[in-house]
Coordinates of C-alpha atoms in Angstrom, one line a residue:
X1 CA -28.4 -112.5 -7.9
X2 CA -27.9 -109.2 -10.4
X3 CA -24.2 -108.2 -11.0
X4 CA -22.7 -105.5 -12.6
X5 CA -19.3 -105.5 -13.4
X6 CA -17.0 -102.4 -11.5
X7 CA -14.1 -100.8 -13.2
X8 CA -11.9 -103.1 -11.4
X9 CA -12.3 -106.7 -12.3
X10 CA -15.3 -107.5 -9.4
X11 CA -17.7 -108.4 -10.3
X12 CA -20.6 -106.7 -7.3
X13 CA -24.4 -106.7 -6.9
X14 CA -26.3 -103.5 -8.5
X15 CA -28.4 -103.6 -5.4
X16 CA -25.8 -103.4 -2.9
X17 CA -26.3 -100.2 -2.1
X18 CA -26.5 -97.5 1.5
X19 CA -30.0 -96.7 2.5
X20 CA -28.6 -93.4 1.3
X21 CA -28.3 -93.9 -2.0
X22 CA -31.7 -95.6 -2.4
X23 CA -33.1 -92.1 -0.8
X24 CA -31.5 -89.9 -2.8
X25 CA -33.1 -92.5 -5.9
X26 CA -36.5 -92.1 -4.6
X27 CA -36.1 -88.5 -5.0
X28 CA -35.1 -89.1 -8.4
X29 CA -38.3 -90.6 -9.2
X30 CA -40.3 -88.2 -7.9
X31 CA -38.0 -85.3 -9.5
X32 CA -38.2 -86.9 -12.8
X33 CA -42.1 -87.4 -12.6
X34 CA -42.1 -83.4 -12.9
X35 CA -41.5 -83.1 -16.5
X36 CA -45.0 -84.9 -17.2
X37 CA -47.0 -84.9 -13.9
X38 CA -49.1 -82.1 -15.3
X39 CA -49.9 -83.2 -19.1
X40 CA -52.5 -84.7 -17.6
X41 CA -54.4 -82.7 -15.8
X42 CA -53.9 -79.5 -18.6
X43 CA -56.9 -79.6 -19.6
X44 CA -58.6 -79.6 -16.3
X45 CA -56.8 -76.8 -15.5
X46 CA -58.2 -74.7 -18.8
X47 CA -61.5 -75.3 -17.7
X48 CA -61.6 -75.5 -13.9
X49 CA -59.5 -71.9 -14.3
X50 CA -61.1 -70.6 -16.4
X51 CA -57.5 -70.1 -18.3
X52 CA -56.9 -70.4 -21.9
X53 CA -54.4 -73.6 -23.4
X54 CA -51.9 -70.8 -23.9
X55 CA -51.9 -69.6 -20.2
X56 CA -52.0 -73.2 -18.7
X57 CA -49.3 -73.9 -21.1
X58 CA -47.1 -71.5 -19.4
X59 CA -46.5 -74.0 -16.8
X60 CA -44.4 -75.5 -19.0
X61 CA -42.5 -72.5 -19.5
X62 CA -42.3 -70.8 -16.9
X63 CA -40.8 -74.5 -15.3
X64 CA -38.3 -74.4 -18.2
X65 CA -37.1 -71.7 -18.6
X66 CA -36.1 -71.0 -15.3
X67 CA -34.4 -74.2 -15.3
X68 CA -32.4 -72.8 -18.4
X69 CA -31.3 -70.0 -16.5
X70 CA -30.3 -72.0 -13.5
X71 CA -28.5 -74.6 -15.1
X72 CA -25.7 -71.0 -15.4
X73 CA -25.9 -71.3 -12.1
X74 CA -26.1 -74.7 -10.5
X75 CA -22.3 -75.4 -10.6
X76 CA -21.0 -72.2 -9.4
X77 CA -23.6 -72.7 -6.1
X78 CA -22.8 -76.9 -5.5
X79 CA -18.9 -76.1 -5.6
X80 CA -19.5 -73.9 -2.8
X81 CA -22.5 -75.4 -0.9
X82 CA -21.1 -78.7 -1.5
X83 CA -23.6 -81.8 -2.9
X84 CA -25.3 -82.2 0.3
X85 CA -26.5 -78.9 1.0
X86 CA -27.3 -78.5 -2.5
X87 CA -29.4 -81.3 -3.2
X88 CA -31.3 -80.2 0.5
X89 CA -32.1 -76.7 -0.8
X90 CA -33.3 -78.3 -3.6
X91 CA -35.8 -80.7 -2.7
X92 CA -37.0 -78.2 0.0
X93 CA -37.2 -75.7 -2.5
X94 CA -39.4 -78.1 -4.8
X95 CA -41.7 -79.5 -1.2
X96 CA -42.3 -75.8 -1.0
X97 CA -43.3 -74.5 -4.5
X98 CA -45.6 -78.0 -5.0
X99 CA -47.4 -77.5 -1.9
X100 CA -47.8 -73.8 -2.9
X101 CA -49.1 -74.5 -6.5
X102 CA -51.6 -76.6 -5.0
X103 CA -52.6 -74.7 -2.8
X104 CA -53.1 -71.4 -5.6
X105 CA -56.8 -70.7 -6.7
X106 CA -55.4 -68.8 -10.4
X107 CA -53.6 -70.1 -12.8
X108 CA -50.9 -67.1 -12.9
X109 CA -50.4 -68.3 -9.1
X110 CA -49.5 -72.0 -10.4
X111 CA -47.4 -70.6 -13.4
X112 CA -45.4 -68.3 -10.8
X113 CA -45.1 -71.5 -8.3
X114 CA -44.1 -73.7 -11.2
X115 CA -41.4 -71.2 -11.6
X116 CA -39.5 -72.0 -8.3
X117 CA -40.1 -75.8 -8.6
X118 CA -37.8 -75.4 -11.7
X119 CA -35.2 -73.9 -10.0
X120 CA -35.4 -76.6 -7.2
X121 CA -36.0 -78.9 -9.5
X122 CA -32.5 -77.7 -11.1
X123 CA -30.2 -77.3 -8.1
X124 CA -31.3 -81.2 -7.1
X125 CA -30.7 -83.4 -10.3
X126 CA -27.3 -81.0 -11.1
X127 CA -26.2 -82.7 -7.6
X128 CA -28.3 -86.6 -7.7
X129 CA -26.3 -88.3 -9.6
X130 CA -22.8 -87.2 -8.3
X131 CA -24.7 -88.0 -4.6
X132 CA -25.3 -91.5 -5.5
X133 CA -21.6 -91.8 -7.1
X134 CA -20.0 -90.6 -3.9
X135 CA -22.3 -92.8 -1.8
X136 CA -22.1 -96.0 -3.6
X137 CA -20.6 -99.1 -1.8
X138 CA -22.2 -101.5 -4.8
X139 CA -20.1 -100.3 -7.9
X140 CA -20.1 -97.3 -9.8
X141 CA -21.6 -98.9 -12.6
X142 CA -24.4 -100.4 -10.7
X143 CA -24.7 -96.9 -8.8
X144 CA -25.8 -95.7 -13.0
X145 CA -27.9 -98.2 -13.5
X146 CA -29.5 -97.5 -10.3
X147 CA -29.6 -93.8 -11.4
X148 CA -30.9 -94.5 -15.0
X149 CA -33.8 -96.6 -13.6
X150 CA -34.8 -94.0 -11.4
X151 CA -35.2 -91.6 -14.2
X152 CA -36.6 -94.5 -16.7
X153 CA -39.4 -94.8 -14.0
X154 CA -39.7 -91.0 -12.9
X155 CA -40.1 -89.7 -16.6
X156 CA -42.8 -92.9 -17.2
X157 CA -44.4 -93.0 -14.0
X158 CA -45.4 -89.3 -13.9
X159 CA -48.0 -89.1 -16.3
X160 CA -49.9 -91.8 -15.2
X161 CA -49.5 -90.5 -11.4
X162 CA -50.6 -87.1 -13.0
X163 CA -53.7 -88.5 -14.6
X164 CA -54.7 -90.4 -11.6
X165 CA -54.5 -88.1 -8.7
X166 CA -55.6 -85.3 -11.3
X167 CA -58.9 -87.8 -11.9
X168 CA -59.8 -86.7 -8.5
X169 CA -58.6 -83.3 -8.2
X170 CA -56.2 -80.9 -10.8
X171 CA -54.3 -80.3 -7.5
X172 CA -53.9 -83.8 -6.4
X173 CA -50.8 -84.0 -8.4
X174 CA -49.0 -81.4 -6.7
X175 CA -49.8 -82.1 -3.2
X176 CA -48.5 -85.5 -4.4
X177 CA -45.4 -84.4 -5.5
X178 CA -45.1 -81.9 -2.6
X179 CA -45.7 -85.0 0.2
X180 CA -43.2 -87.7 -1.4
X181 CA -40.5 -85.4 -1.9
X182 CA -40.9 -84.3 1.3
X183 CA -40.4 -88.2 2.7
X184 CA -37.4 -87.8 0.8
X185 CA -35.8 -85.1 2.2
X186 CA -36.4 -86.5 5.6
X187 CA -34.5 -89.2 4.3
X188 CA -32.1 -87.9 2.6
X189 CA -31.3 -85.6 5.7
X190 CA -31.5 -88.8 8.4
X191 CA -29.5 -90.9 6.1
X192 CA -26.9 -89.5 4.0
X193 CA -23.8 -88.4 5.1
X194 CA -22.0 -84.7 5.1
X195 CA -20.2 -84.6 1.6
X196 CA -16.9 -82.6 0.6
X197 CA -17.1 -79.1 -1.2
X198 CA -15.0 -79.7 -4.7
X199 CA -11.6 -78.9 -4.8
X200 CA -12.3 -76.1 -7.6
X201 CA -15.1 -73.9 -7.9
X202 CA -16.9 -72.4 -10.9
X203 CA -17.3 -69.5 -12.6
X204 CA -20.5 -68.0 -13.1
X205 CA -19.3 -66.7 -16.6
X206 CA -18.0 -69.9 -17.7
X207 CA -20.9 -71.9 -19.4
X208 CA -21.4 -68.7 -21.4
X209 CA -18.4 -68.2 -22.5
X210 CA -18.1 -72.4 -23.4
X211 CA -20.7 -71.3 -26.3
X212 CA -18.0 -69.5 -28.1
X213 CA -16.9 -73.3 -28.8
X214 CA -18.3 -74.1 -32.3
X215 CA -19.3 -77.9 -31.5
X216 CA -21.0 -76.8 -28.4
X217 CA -22.7 -74.1 -29.8
X218 CA -23.9 -76.4 -33.3
X219 CA -24.9 -79.2 -30.9
X220 CA -26.8 -76.9 -28.6
X221 CA -28.6 -74.7 -31.4
X222 CA -29.7 -78.4 -33.0
X223 CA -31.0 -79.4 -29.4
X224 CA -32.9 -76.1 -29.1
X225 CA -34.6 -76.6 -33.1
X226 CA -34.9 -80.2 -31.4
X227 CA -36.8 -78.9 -27.9
X228 CA -39.0 -77.2 -29.7
X229 CA -40.8 -79.7 -31.5
X230 CA -40.7 -82.1 -28.3
X231 CA -42.2 -79.5 -26.1
X232 CA -44.8 -78.7 -28.4
X233 CA -46.1 -81.9 -28.9
X234 CA -45.7 -82.5 -25.2
X235 CA -47.0 -79.2 -23.9
X236 CA -50.2 -79.0 -26.5
X237 CA -51.2 -82.4 -27.4
X238 CA -53.4 -83.0 -24.9
X239 CA -55.7 -80.6 -25.8
X240 CA -56.4 -81.7 -29.0
X241 CA -56.8 -85.6 -27.4
X242 CA -60.4 -84.6 -25.6
X243 CA -59.3 -86.9 -23.1
X244 CA -59.5 -87.5 -19.2
X245 CA -56.9 -86.8 -17.2
X246 CA -56.7 -90.8 -16.1
X247 CA -57.1 -91.7 -19.9
X248 CA -54.3 -89.2 -21.0
X249 CA -51.5 -90.5 -17.6
X250 CA -52.2 -93.5 -19.6
X251 CA -51.3 -92.1 -22.8
X252 CA -48.1 -90.3 -21.6
X253 CA -47.2 -93.2 -19.5
X254 CA -46.3 -95.6 -22.7
X255 CA -44.7 -92.9 -24.2
X256 CA -42.5 -92.1 -20.9
X257 CA -42.0 -95.7 -21.4
X258 CA -40.7 -95.7 -24.7
X259 CA -38.6 -92.7 -24.1
X260 CA -36.7 -94.2 -21.0
X261 CA -36.0 -97.7 -22.7
X262 CA -34.7 -96.4 -26.2
X263 CA -32.8 -94.2 -23.9
X264 CA -31.2 -96.5 -22.0
X265 CA -30.8 -99.1 -24.3
X266 CA -32.0 -98.3 -27.9
X267 CA -29.6 -95.1 -28.3
X268 CA -26.1 -97.1 -27.6
X269 CA -27.2 -100.1 -29.7
X270 CA -27.8 -97.7 -32.5
X271 CA -24.9 -95.5 -31.4
X272 CA -22.7 -99.4 -31.8
X273 CA -24.2 -100.3 -35.2
X274 CA -24.7 -96.6 -37.3
X275 CA -22.6 -94.4 -35.6
X276 CA -23.0 -91.4 -33.5
X277 CA -24.0 -88.8 -36.3
X278 CA -26.5 -91.8 -38.8
X279 CA -28.2 -92.1 -35.9
X280 CA -29.1 -89.0 -34.9
X281 CA -30.1 -87.6 -38.3
X282 CA -32.1 -90.8 -38.6
X283 CA -34.1 -89.4 -34.9
X284 CA -34.9 -86.7 -36.1
X285 CA -35.9 -87.1 -39.4
X286 CA -38.5 -89.5 -38.1
X287 CA -39.5 -87.4 -35.5
X288 CA -39.9 -84.6 -37.7
X289 CA -42.7 -86.7 -39.7
X290 CA -44.2 -88.3 -36.8
X291 CA -44.9 -84.1 -35.6
X292 CA -45.9 -84.1 -39.7
X293 CA -48.5 -86.9 -38.9
X294 CA -49.9 -85.0 -35.8
X295 CA -50.2 -81.8 -38.0
X296 CA -52.3 -83.6 -40.2
X297 CA -54.5 -86.1 -38.4
X298 CA -54.4 -83.5 -35.1
X299 CA -57.9 -84.1 -34.9
X300 CA -58.3 -88.0 -35.5
X301 CA -57.9 -89.4 -31.8
X302 CA -56.3 -92.3 -32.8
X303 CA -53.3 -91.1 -34.9
X304 CA -53.0 -88.4 -32.5
X305 CA -52.5 -90.7 -29.6
X306 CA -50.9 -93.5 -31.4
X307 CA -48.5 -90.5 -33.0
X308 CA -47.5 -89.1 -29.3
X309 CA -46.7 -92.7 -27.8
X310 CA -44.3 -93.3 -30.9
X311 CA -42.1 -89.8 -30.1
X312 CA -40.9 -91.3 -27.2
X313 CA -39.3 -94.1 -29.7
X314 CA -37.2 -91.0 -32.0
X315 CA -37.0 -88.8 -28.5
X316 CA -35.4 -91.2 -26.4
X317 CA -32.8 -91.9 -28.9
X318 CA -31.9 -88.3 -29.1
X319 CA -31.6 -87.1 -26.1
X320 CA -29.5 -90.0 -25.0
X321 CA -27.3 -89.3 -28.1
X322 CA -26.9 -85.5 -28.3
X323 CA -25.8 -85.2 -24.7
X324 CA -23.5 -87.8 -25.2
X325 CA -22.2 -86.0 -28.1
X326 CA -22.3 -82.4 -26.9
X327 CA -20.1 -84.0 -24.1
X328 CA -17.4 -85.7 -26.3
X329 CA -16.8 -82.5 -28.9
X330 CA -16.7 -80.0 -26.5
X331 CA -13.0 -79.3 -25.1
X332 CA -14.2 -77.9 -22.0
X333 CA -14.9 -79.2 -18.7
X334 CA -17.9 -81.4 -18.6
X335 CA -19.8 -79.5 -15.8
X336 CA -19.1 -76.6 -17.4
X337 CA -20.6 -77.8 -21.2
X338 CA -23.0 -79.7 -19.6
X339 CA -24.4 -76.2 -18.0
X340 CA -23.8 -73.9 -21.1
X341 CA -25.6 -76.8 -23.1
X342 CA -28.8 -77.4 -21.0
X343 CA -29.4 -73.5 -20.6
X344 CA -29.9 -73.3 -24.5
X345 CA -31.7 -76.3 -24.8
X346 CA -34.1 -76.0 -22.0
X347 CA -35.0 -72.0 -23.9
X348 CA -36.6 -73.8 -26.8
X349 CA -38.5 -76.6 -25.0
X350 CA -39.7 -73.8 -22.7
X351 CA -40.8 -71.0 -25.1
X352 CA -42.1 -74.1 -27.2
X353 CA -45.4 -74.8 -25.4
X354 CA -46.4 -71.4 -24.8
X355 CA -45.7 -70.0 -28.5
X356 CA -47.9 -73.4 -29.5
X357 CA -51.5 -71.9 -27.7
X358 CA -50.7 -68.7 -29.1
X359 CA -50.3 -70.1 -32.3
X360 CA -53.7 -72.0 -32.2
X361 CA -55.4 -68.7 -30.9
X362 CA -54.0 -66.6 -33.7
X363 CA -54.5 -69.5 -36.9
X364 CA -55.6 -72.9 -36.1
X365 CA -54.4 -76.3 -34.1
X366 CA -52.2 -77.4 -37.1
X367 CA -50.1 -75.0 -37.2
X368 CA -48.0 -75.4 -33.8
X369 CA -47.1 -78.8 -34.7
X370 CA -46.2 -77.7 -38.4
X371 CA -44.0 -75.3 -37.3
X372 CA -42.5 -77.6 -34.5
X373 CA -41.9 -80.2 -37.4
X374 CA -40.0 -77.6 -39.5
X375 CA -37.7 -77.1 -36.5
X376 CA -36.7 -80.1 -36.1
X377 CA -35.6 -80.4 -39.7
X378 CA -33.9 -76.9 -39.6
X379 CA -31.9 -79.0 -36.9
X380 CA -31.1 -81.9 -38.9
X381 CA -29.5 -78.9 -41.0
X382 CA -27.1 -77.9 -38.5
X383 CA -26.3 -80.7 -36.9
X384 CA -24.8 -81.5 -40.3
X385 CA -22.6 -78.5 -40.4
X386 CA -21.1 -80.7 -36.9
X387 CA -20.9 -84.0 -39.0
X388 CA -17.2 -84.3 -39.2
X389 CA -17.0 -83.2 -35.6
X390 CA -19.3 -86.2 -34.7
X391 CA -17.3 -88.4 -36.2
X392 CA -14.3 -87.4 -34.5
X393 CA -16.3 -87.6 -31.5
X394 CA -16.7 -91.4 -32.5
X395 CA -12.8 -92.0 -32.3
X396 CA -12.7 -90.1 -28.8
X397 CA -11.6 -87.0 -30.4
X398 CA -12.9 -83.2 -29.3
X399 CA -13.8 -80.5 -31.7
X400 CA -10.4 -79.4 -31.6
X401 CA -8.8 -83.0 -32.8
X402 CA -7.5 -83.8 -29.1
X403 CA -8.0 -86.9 -27.3
X404 CA -11.6 -86.7 -25.4
X405 CA -10.5 -88.8 -22.3
X406 CA -11.3 -86.7 -19.7
X407 CA -15.2 -86.7 -21.4
X408 CA -15.2 -90.4 -20.7
X409 CA -15.4 -93.5 -23.5
X410 CA -17.0 -92.1 -26.4
X411 CA -19.5 -95.7 -27.0
X412 CA -20.2 -95.4 -23.1
X413 CA -23.5 -93.6 -22.8
X414 CA -24.4 -94.4 -19.2
X415 CA -25.6 -90.8 -17.4
X416 CA -26.3 -89.0 -20.7
X417 CA -29.9 -90.1 -20.9
X418 CA -29.8 -88.3 -16.8
X419 CA -27.9 -85.0 -18.4
X420 CA -30.3 -84.7 -20.5
X421 CA -33.0 -83.9 -18.0
X422 CA -30.8 -81.5 -15.5
X423 CA -27.3 -81.0 -16.2
X424 CA -25.7 -84.3 -14.2
X425 CA -23.2 -84.8 -16.7
X426 CA -20.2 -83.1 -14.5
X427 CA -21.0 -85.3 -11.4
X428 CA -19.0 -88.4 -12.4
X429 CA -15.7 -85.8 -12.5
X430 CA -16.7 -84.0 -9.5
X431 CA -17.0 -87.3 -7.7
X432 CA -13.9 -89.3 -9.8
X433 CA -11.8 -85.7 -8.1
X434 CA -12.6 -85.3 -5.4
X435 CA -12.0 -89.5 -4.8
X436 CA -8.4 -88.8 -6.3
X437 CA -7.8 -85.5 -3.8
X438 CA -8.6 -87.6 -0.8
X439 CA -6.2 -90.3 -1.9
X440 CA -3.2 -87.7 -2.7
X441 CA -3.7 -85.8 0.9
X442 CA -5.2 -88.9 2.9

């Protein structure tokens, strides 16, 4: 039987979890599918709805920009509604707007409904890890591994599901998500017990105020520039490939597998072996080189496909280590740092695909990927200004040189990949605070 160590000395099975935990984990898989679900159907949407590539890429822009601004309020909402009600609200929004996107007959309608989907996803992801950890009975460590497994599965399977259903109809992926999320919603409502309200409420202004801290701002700007390159590739690379929906699904399935593997396994190994700073420099430089290859050989389908799949390695490493570094160097509470960081980086990710489409219309298909490569190189330059802070983070210190014990073990990246895709970084802290409150007042 597979066992996972808990915070104590006992060994427990990571699979010994209540049904409610599996219900939330299933919803997590479907939620994370949304990241790459639409990739395989982008060319089909352009053809069927007589849209330009820049119009179609707004499916990413509306989703991510709304997610970015939602990051500023998710902690405020969840601290007042409680985790379960926030979770259920997010799921209900996803079900409604993904179904509406499937019924839409225009690209503008889909873009608008995709924005609503982004709001629901932000609310769901911000609380899902907290709920899994709170409900887990088979071990704290096992709950985290289960969450990361759900995340990795969702990232990898999303494009494959999108390609499979999109091969039938471009509406298929939207209706598929709505149906699966509806099942998850019913399961969570029935199986998940009510969760207690946090002992402290988060203010609306806290994330923006947190960006006055140099370390947090520097790493957030690094992530914005990196995400510009990342989502230029994710949002526009499907067009020049000239593949069918199912073929695109398999390409991005391979990409997603590498993202998931190197997020969960590759990043911790590199951090232990080389440290955070050198690992990030290497991942960013190699990703910039990968984007440069795409820019030069964008009309060579084989090179383009291989380069896109290979990018999953660098994206997986960078996603985990950047977020982990943010949580370490920032002197503010982890949920606040997560929200501030998510707001900045998702703005870069949201604007890049639309800008790529416009650049192709104005110049040619090589330009957006070249600019993406330059943006990632700029991210390395910005990151280098925080080199000393990253060294301190590896030693367990925040940007002020104080112990960062409230942010977690500096060698532990468990849960950080989850935060990279939705601001769940404060979940563990919130649950531990609730448990502590229960013990001291019970």
